[in-house]
Structure formats: structure tokens, C-alpha cells
Coordinates of C-alpha atoms in Angstrom, one line a residue:
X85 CA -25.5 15.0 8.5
X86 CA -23.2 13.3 6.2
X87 CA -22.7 9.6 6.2
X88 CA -18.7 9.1 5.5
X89 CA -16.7 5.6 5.5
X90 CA -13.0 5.0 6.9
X91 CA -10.8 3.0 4.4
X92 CA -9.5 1.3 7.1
X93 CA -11.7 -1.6 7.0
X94 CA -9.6 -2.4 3.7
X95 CA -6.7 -0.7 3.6
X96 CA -4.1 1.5 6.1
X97 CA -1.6 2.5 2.6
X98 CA -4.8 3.7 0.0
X99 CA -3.3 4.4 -3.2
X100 CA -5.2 5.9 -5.9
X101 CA -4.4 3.4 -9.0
X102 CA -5.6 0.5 -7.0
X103 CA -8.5 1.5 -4.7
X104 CA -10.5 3.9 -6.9
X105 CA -12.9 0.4 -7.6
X106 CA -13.5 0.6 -3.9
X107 CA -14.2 4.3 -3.9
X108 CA -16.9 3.4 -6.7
X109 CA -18.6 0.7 -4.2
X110 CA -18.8 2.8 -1.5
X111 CA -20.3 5.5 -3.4
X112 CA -23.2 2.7 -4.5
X113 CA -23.7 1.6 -1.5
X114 CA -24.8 5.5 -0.3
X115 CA -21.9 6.8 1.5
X116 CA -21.5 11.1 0.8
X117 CA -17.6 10.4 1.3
X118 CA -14.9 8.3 2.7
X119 CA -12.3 9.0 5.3
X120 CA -8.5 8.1 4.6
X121 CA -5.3 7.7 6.2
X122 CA -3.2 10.8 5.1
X123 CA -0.3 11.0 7.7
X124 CA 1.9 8.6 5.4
X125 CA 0.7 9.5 2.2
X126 CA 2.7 10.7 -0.2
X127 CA 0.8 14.4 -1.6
X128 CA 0.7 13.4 -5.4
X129 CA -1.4 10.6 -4.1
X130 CA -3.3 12.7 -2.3
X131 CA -3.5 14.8 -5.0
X132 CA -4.7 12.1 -7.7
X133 CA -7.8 10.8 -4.7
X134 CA -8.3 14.6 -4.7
X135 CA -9.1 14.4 -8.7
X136 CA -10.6 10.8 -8.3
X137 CA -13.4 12.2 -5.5
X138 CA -13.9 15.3 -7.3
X139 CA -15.1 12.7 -10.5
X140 CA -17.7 10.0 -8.3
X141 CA -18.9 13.9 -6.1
X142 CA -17.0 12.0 -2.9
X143 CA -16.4 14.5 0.0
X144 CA -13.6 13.4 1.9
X145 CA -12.0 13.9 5.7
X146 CA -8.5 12.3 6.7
X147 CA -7.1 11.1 10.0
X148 CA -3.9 10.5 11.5
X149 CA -2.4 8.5 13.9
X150 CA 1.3 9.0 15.5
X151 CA 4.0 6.7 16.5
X152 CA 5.5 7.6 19.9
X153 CA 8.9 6.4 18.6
X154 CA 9.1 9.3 16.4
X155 CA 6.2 12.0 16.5
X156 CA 5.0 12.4 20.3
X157 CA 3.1 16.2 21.2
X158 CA 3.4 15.1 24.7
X159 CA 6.7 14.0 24.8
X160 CA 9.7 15.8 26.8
X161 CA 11.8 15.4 24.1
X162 CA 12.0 18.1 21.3
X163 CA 12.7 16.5 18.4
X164 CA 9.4 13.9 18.9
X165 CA 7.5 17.4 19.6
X166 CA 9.2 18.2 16.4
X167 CA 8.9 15.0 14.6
X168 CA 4.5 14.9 15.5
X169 CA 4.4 18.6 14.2
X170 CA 5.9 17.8 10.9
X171 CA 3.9 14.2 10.7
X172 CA 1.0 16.6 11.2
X173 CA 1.6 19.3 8.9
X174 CA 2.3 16.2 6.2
X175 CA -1.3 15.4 6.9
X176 CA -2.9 18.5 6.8
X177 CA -1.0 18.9 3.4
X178 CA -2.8 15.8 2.3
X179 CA -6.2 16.4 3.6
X180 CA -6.2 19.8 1.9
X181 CA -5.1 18.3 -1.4
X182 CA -8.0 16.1 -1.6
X183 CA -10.5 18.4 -0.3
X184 CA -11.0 17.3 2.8
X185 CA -12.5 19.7 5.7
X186 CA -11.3 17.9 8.7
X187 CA -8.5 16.2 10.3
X188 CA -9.2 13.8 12.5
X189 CA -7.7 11.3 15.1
X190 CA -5.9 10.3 18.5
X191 CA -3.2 13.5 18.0
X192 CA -2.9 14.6 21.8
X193 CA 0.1 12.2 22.1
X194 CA 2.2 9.2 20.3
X195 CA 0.1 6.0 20.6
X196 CA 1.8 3.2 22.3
X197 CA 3.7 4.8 25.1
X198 CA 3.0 4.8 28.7
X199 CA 4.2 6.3 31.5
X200 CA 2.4 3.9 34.5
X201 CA 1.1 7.3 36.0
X202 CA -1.6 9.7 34.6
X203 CA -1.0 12.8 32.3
X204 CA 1.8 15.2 34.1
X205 CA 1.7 19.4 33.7
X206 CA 4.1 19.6 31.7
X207 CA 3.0 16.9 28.9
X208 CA -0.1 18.4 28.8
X209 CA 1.1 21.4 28.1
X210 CA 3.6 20.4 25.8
X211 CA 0.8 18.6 23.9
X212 CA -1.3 21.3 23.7
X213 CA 1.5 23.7 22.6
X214 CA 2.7 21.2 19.8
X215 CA -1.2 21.2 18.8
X216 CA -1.6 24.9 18.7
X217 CA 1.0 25.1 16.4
X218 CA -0.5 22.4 14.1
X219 CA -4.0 24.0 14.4
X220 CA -2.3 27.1 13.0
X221 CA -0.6 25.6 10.3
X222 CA -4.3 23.8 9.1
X223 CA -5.8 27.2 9.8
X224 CA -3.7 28.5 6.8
X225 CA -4.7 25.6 4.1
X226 CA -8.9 25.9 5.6
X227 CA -8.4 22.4 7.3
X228 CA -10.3 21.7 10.6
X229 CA -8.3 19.4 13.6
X230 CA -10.9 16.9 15.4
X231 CA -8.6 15.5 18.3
X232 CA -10.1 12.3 19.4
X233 CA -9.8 10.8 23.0
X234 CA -9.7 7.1 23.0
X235 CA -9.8 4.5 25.5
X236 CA -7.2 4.5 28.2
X237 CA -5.6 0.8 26.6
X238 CA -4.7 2.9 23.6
X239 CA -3.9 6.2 25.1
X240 CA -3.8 7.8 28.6
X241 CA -3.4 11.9 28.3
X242 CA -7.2 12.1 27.2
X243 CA -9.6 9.9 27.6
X244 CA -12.9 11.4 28.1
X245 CA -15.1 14.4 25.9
X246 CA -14.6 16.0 29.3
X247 CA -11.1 15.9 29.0
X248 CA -10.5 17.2 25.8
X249 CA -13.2 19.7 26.0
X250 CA -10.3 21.1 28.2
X251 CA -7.6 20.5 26.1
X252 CA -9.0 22.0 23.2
X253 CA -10.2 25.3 25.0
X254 CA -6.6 25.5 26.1
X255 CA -5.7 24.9 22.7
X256 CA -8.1 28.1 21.7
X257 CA -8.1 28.1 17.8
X258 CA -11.8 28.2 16.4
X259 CA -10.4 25.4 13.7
X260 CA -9.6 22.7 16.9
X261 CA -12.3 20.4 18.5
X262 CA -12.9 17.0 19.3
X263 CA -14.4 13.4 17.7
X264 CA -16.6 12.0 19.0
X265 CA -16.4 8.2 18.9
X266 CA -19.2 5.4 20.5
X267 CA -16.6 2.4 20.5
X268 CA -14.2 4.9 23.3
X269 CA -17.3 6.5 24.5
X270 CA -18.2 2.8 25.2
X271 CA -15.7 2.1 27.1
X272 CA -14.5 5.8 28.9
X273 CA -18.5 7.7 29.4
X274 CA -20.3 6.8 31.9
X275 CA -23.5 8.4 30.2
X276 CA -22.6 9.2 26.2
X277 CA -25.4 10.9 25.1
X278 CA -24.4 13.5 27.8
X279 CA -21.4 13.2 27.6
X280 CA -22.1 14.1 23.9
X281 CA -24.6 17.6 24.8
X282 CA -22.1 18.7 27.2
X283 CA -19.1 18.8 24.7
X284 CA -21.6 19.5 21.4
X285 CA -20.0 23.0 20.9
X286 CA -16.8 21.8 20.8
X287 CA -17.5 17.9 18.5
X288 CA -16.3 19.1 15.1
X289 CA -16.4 14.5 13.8
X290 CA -18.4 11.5 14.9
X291 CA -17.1 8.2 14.4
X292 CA -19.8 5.5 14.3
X293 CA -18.0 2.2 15.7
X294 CA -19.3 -0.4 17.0
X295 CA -18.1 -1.9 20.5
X296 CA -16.9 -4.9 18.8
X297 CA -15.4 -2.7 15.9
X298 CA -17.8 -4.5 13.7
X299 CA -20.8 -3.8 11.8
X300 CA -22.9 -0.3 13.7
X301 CA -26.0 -1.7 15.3
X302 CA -24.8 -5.6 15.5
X303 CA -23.8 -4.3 19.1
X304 CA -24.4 -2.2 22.1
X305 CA -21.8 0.9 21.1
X306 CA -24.2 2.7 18.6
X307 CA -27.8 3.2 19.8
X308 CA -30.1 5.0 18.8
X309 CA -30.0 7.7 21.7
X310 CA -26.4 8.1 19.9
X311 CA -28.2 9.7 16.9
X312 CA -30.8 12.0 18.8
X313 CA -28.3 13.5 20.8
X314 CA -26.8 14.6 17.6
X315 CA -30.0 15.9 15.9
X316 CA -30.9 17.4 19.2
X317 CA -27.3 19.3 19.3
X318 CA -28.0 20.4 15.9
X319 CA -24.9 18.2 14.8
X320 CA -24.6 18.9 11.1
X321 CA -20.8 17.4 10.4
X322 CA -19.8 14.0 9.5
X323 CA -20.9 10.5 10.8
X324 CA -18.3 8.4 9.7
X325 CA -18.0 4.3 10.0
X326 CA -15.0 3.0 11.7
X327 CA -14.7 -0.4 11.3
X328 CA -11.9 -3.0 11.2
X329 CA -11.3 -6.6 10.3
X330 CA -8.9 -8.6 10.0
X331 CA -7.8 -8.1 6.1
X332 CA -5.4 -5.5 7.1
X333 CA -2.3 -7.1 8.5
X334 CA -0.6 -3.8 9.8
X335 CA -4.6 -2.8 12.2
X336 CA -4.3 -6.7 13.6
X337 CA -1.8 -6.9 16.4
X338 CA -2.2 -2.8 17.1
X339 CA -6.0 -3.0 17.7
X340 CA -6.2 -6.9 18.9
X341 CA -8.0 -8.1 16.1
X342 CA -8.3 -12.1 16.6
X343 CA -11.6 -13.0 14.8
X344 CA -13.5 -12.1 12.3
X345 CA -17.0 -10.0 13.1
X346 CA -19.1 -9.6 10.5
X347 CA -20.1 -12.8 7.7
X348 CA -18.1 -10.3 4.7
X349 CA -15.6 -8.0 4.9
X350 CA -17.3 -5.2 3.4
X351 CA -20.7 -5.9 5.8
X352 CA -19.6 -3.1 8.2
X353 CA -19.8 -0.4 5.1
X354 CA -22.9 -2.4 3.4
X355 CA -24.9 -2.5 6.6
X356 CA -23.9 0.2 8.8
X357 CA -24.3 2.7 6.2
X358 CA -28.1 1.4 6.3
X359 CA -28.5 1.3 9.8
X360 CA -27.4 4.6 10.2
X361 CA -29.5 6.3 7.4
X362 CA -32.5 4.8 9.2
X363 CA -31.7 6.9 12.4
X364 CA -31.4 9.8 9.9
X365 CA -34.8 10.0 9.3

């Protein structure tokens, strides 16, 4: 297993001239890779990370995130259908440019919107059309999807492994599976680690976040049953740190972010990555 880190903790715009010092730490502190926003990136920055990763021997995933006001997989309407397949293929353009393998993130619908009732038929369905197609177009440029069901405060048409175990079977490309993530398995599982065998075949990510979004292990989201399961499974992919703070003005009203949770900004990368490398052994 590789041990990745999510620039989110510093950073939701990266850009290449001004973050490749922070690439340099996190490759010090023992991280294999890092995992960046790429959805609104433009592709010569992608490109230049690509050349910057490929120089400190970086691997890299992305993830993406999508506004329901203009890209929406599950929406009715055709042109937010429209507008989440181009914001993905923008993405999958990105990840492939700086050598990443997989894609990751909340894609079954547009975050923010809710309908006051549970997934319908026919969103469903439209979601998992609209991600077929995008799971075809990342077949094509060898780039791997990893839909990620999140808590139902964030997002409501998946929720649960369970869930998207379904959704992606109905999707039914070999390139599209789920991540697996301990801060919504937290909150959604009522048992994770089997929650985690049942849908093994199918987790193509793992995101290691705490239940306070802070530093792994300072809580009760990331034990380590979490980490057996995975060697059990034969999990050979990416554990990568999701963490967030409150440096990032864009991340604090969308994820509720009132205090600070760790003593240093960077502690969630300094410590976590130690924490999990001792469950690694």
C-alpha cells in the first residue's frame, strides 16, 4: 500500500509555481504521492505538476468535486448532466497529464442540493448513465474513477459501500469502483471493517480521515481494524490523508470548519503519515 496526501489541507487552487516547496515537504516527511484537486485546473498546470512529480518520484491521484448549480449526474436537467460530464472529462484530462491512476471523489451527484426525499429511479439512473459515459472517456486516457459515498449531510443519492457497490455494478466498466473513506464510514457503517470486506472487490481508493477531519489516530474514525481489513482484503491501492483546517477559506463554510484541530497546520500530514506507516508493518 501507498501512503498519498490530499493538498487540501493547504490549498483547494494548487498551482505549480507556488506549491512545488510543499510537494518537497511532503515528500520528506514519507508520503509516496499526493492527491490534488483537478476538476478546476487548468491542463498546463496539470501538465507542469506532471513534470514537477516526475522530478521528487511523486505518484499522484486527483479528485473532483461538482457544484449542483452547474455539473449534476443526477439531475433531470440535461445540460447539468451535460455540464458534470464535461467538468469530469476536464478532470480526467488533468489526472492523466500528471500521471495519476485514479480519480477520485463524491461524483454520483452535484453536492449541495437536496431534494427532502431519498434518491428517485430516475436520478439514479441518470447518475449512473452520466457516469458510464465518464468511465468511458477515463477508460481511453488509462485513468481509474473511485466514486465516493459520503455522509447523508453532504450528499443523499449514496451513502453507504453498500450502496455504491450497486451503483457501480450498474455502472459495469472494469475502470469504476468506489473510495473508501473512515470519516463517512464513521458516520453512514454500522460496522466498517465489514462494511469494507464486503465491498473489497469493488474499493479501487481509501481515504484516511479522521472523524474530526484532523490528525488520523487523534480520534475514533481510523482504528487500527481499519488497516487489517485492508491487508486482509489484499488492498494494494492508495491510503491517502484527508484532512482539513481552517487555512483554506473556500473548505470553511462548505465542510463547517469552526476550530482549529491539530497544534500546526501541517500536523495532520507530519503525524498521520506516521501513524499510518506503523499499521503498515
Amino acid at each position: 500500500m501507498k501512503v498519498g496526501m490530499n493538498l487540501l489541507l493547504w490549498t483547494d487552487k494548487p498551482d505549480p509555481s507556488v506549491h512545488g516547496e510543499l510537494l518537497r515537504r511532503i515528500k520528506e516527511w514519507g508520503f509516496d504521492g499526493v492527491e490534488l484537486p483537478a476538476d478546476n485546473m487548468a491542463l498546463a498546470d496539470a501538465r507542469a505538476f506532471g513534470a514537477l512529480l516526475r522530478e521528487l518520484e511523486l505518484g499522484c491521484t486527483a479528485i473532483a468535486a461538482l457544484d449542483a448549480a452547474v455539473a449534476d449526474p443526477a439531475s433531470p436537467d440535461p445540460a447539468l448532466r451535460q455540464g458534470a460530464l464535461e467538468t469530469l472529462k476536464l478532470a480526467v484530462d488533468n489526472t492523466a497529464a500528471m500521471d495519476g491512476d485514479v480519480l477520485c471523489g463524491p461524483l454520483f451527484q452535484g453536492l449541495g442540493r437536496f431534494s427532502g426525499r431519498g434518491p428517485q429511479p430516475g436520478e439514479w439512473n441518470d447518475a449512473v448513465e452520466t457516469l458510464r459515459a465518464a468511465g468511458e472517456y477515463a477508460a481511453e486516457r488509462g485513468v481509474r474513477l473511485a466514486l465516493e459515498p459520503i455522509n447523508r449531510f453532504e450528499m443523499y443519492l449514496v451513502n453507504t459501500l453498500a450502496d455504491g457497490v450497486r451503483f457501480v455494478r450498474q455502472v459495469g466498466l472494469p475502470n469504476v469502483g468506489l473510495l473508501a473513506d473512515t470519516h463517512h464510514g464513521n458516520i453512514e457503517e454500522l460496522d466498517v471493517p465489514r462494511a469494507w470486506r464486503e465491498a473489497a472487490e469493488h474499493i479501487f481508493h481509501v481515504h484516511i480521515s479522521e472523524n474530526n477531519r484532523g490528525v488520523p489516530g487523534s480520534g475514533h474514525a481510523v482504528p487500527k481494524e481499519a488497516f487489517d481489513v485492508l491487508k486482509d482484503v489484499g488492498y494494494g491501492g492508495w491510503l491517502t490523508i484527508e484532512a482539513f483546517g481552517r487555512q483554506v477559506p473556500g473548505l470553511i463554510s462548505r465542510l463547517h470548519l469552526w476550530r482549529d484541530y491539530a497544534e500546526h497546520p501541517d500536523d495532520a500530514a507530519r503525524l498521520g503519515v506516521q501513524y499510518i506507516r506503523r499499521h503498515l508493518i
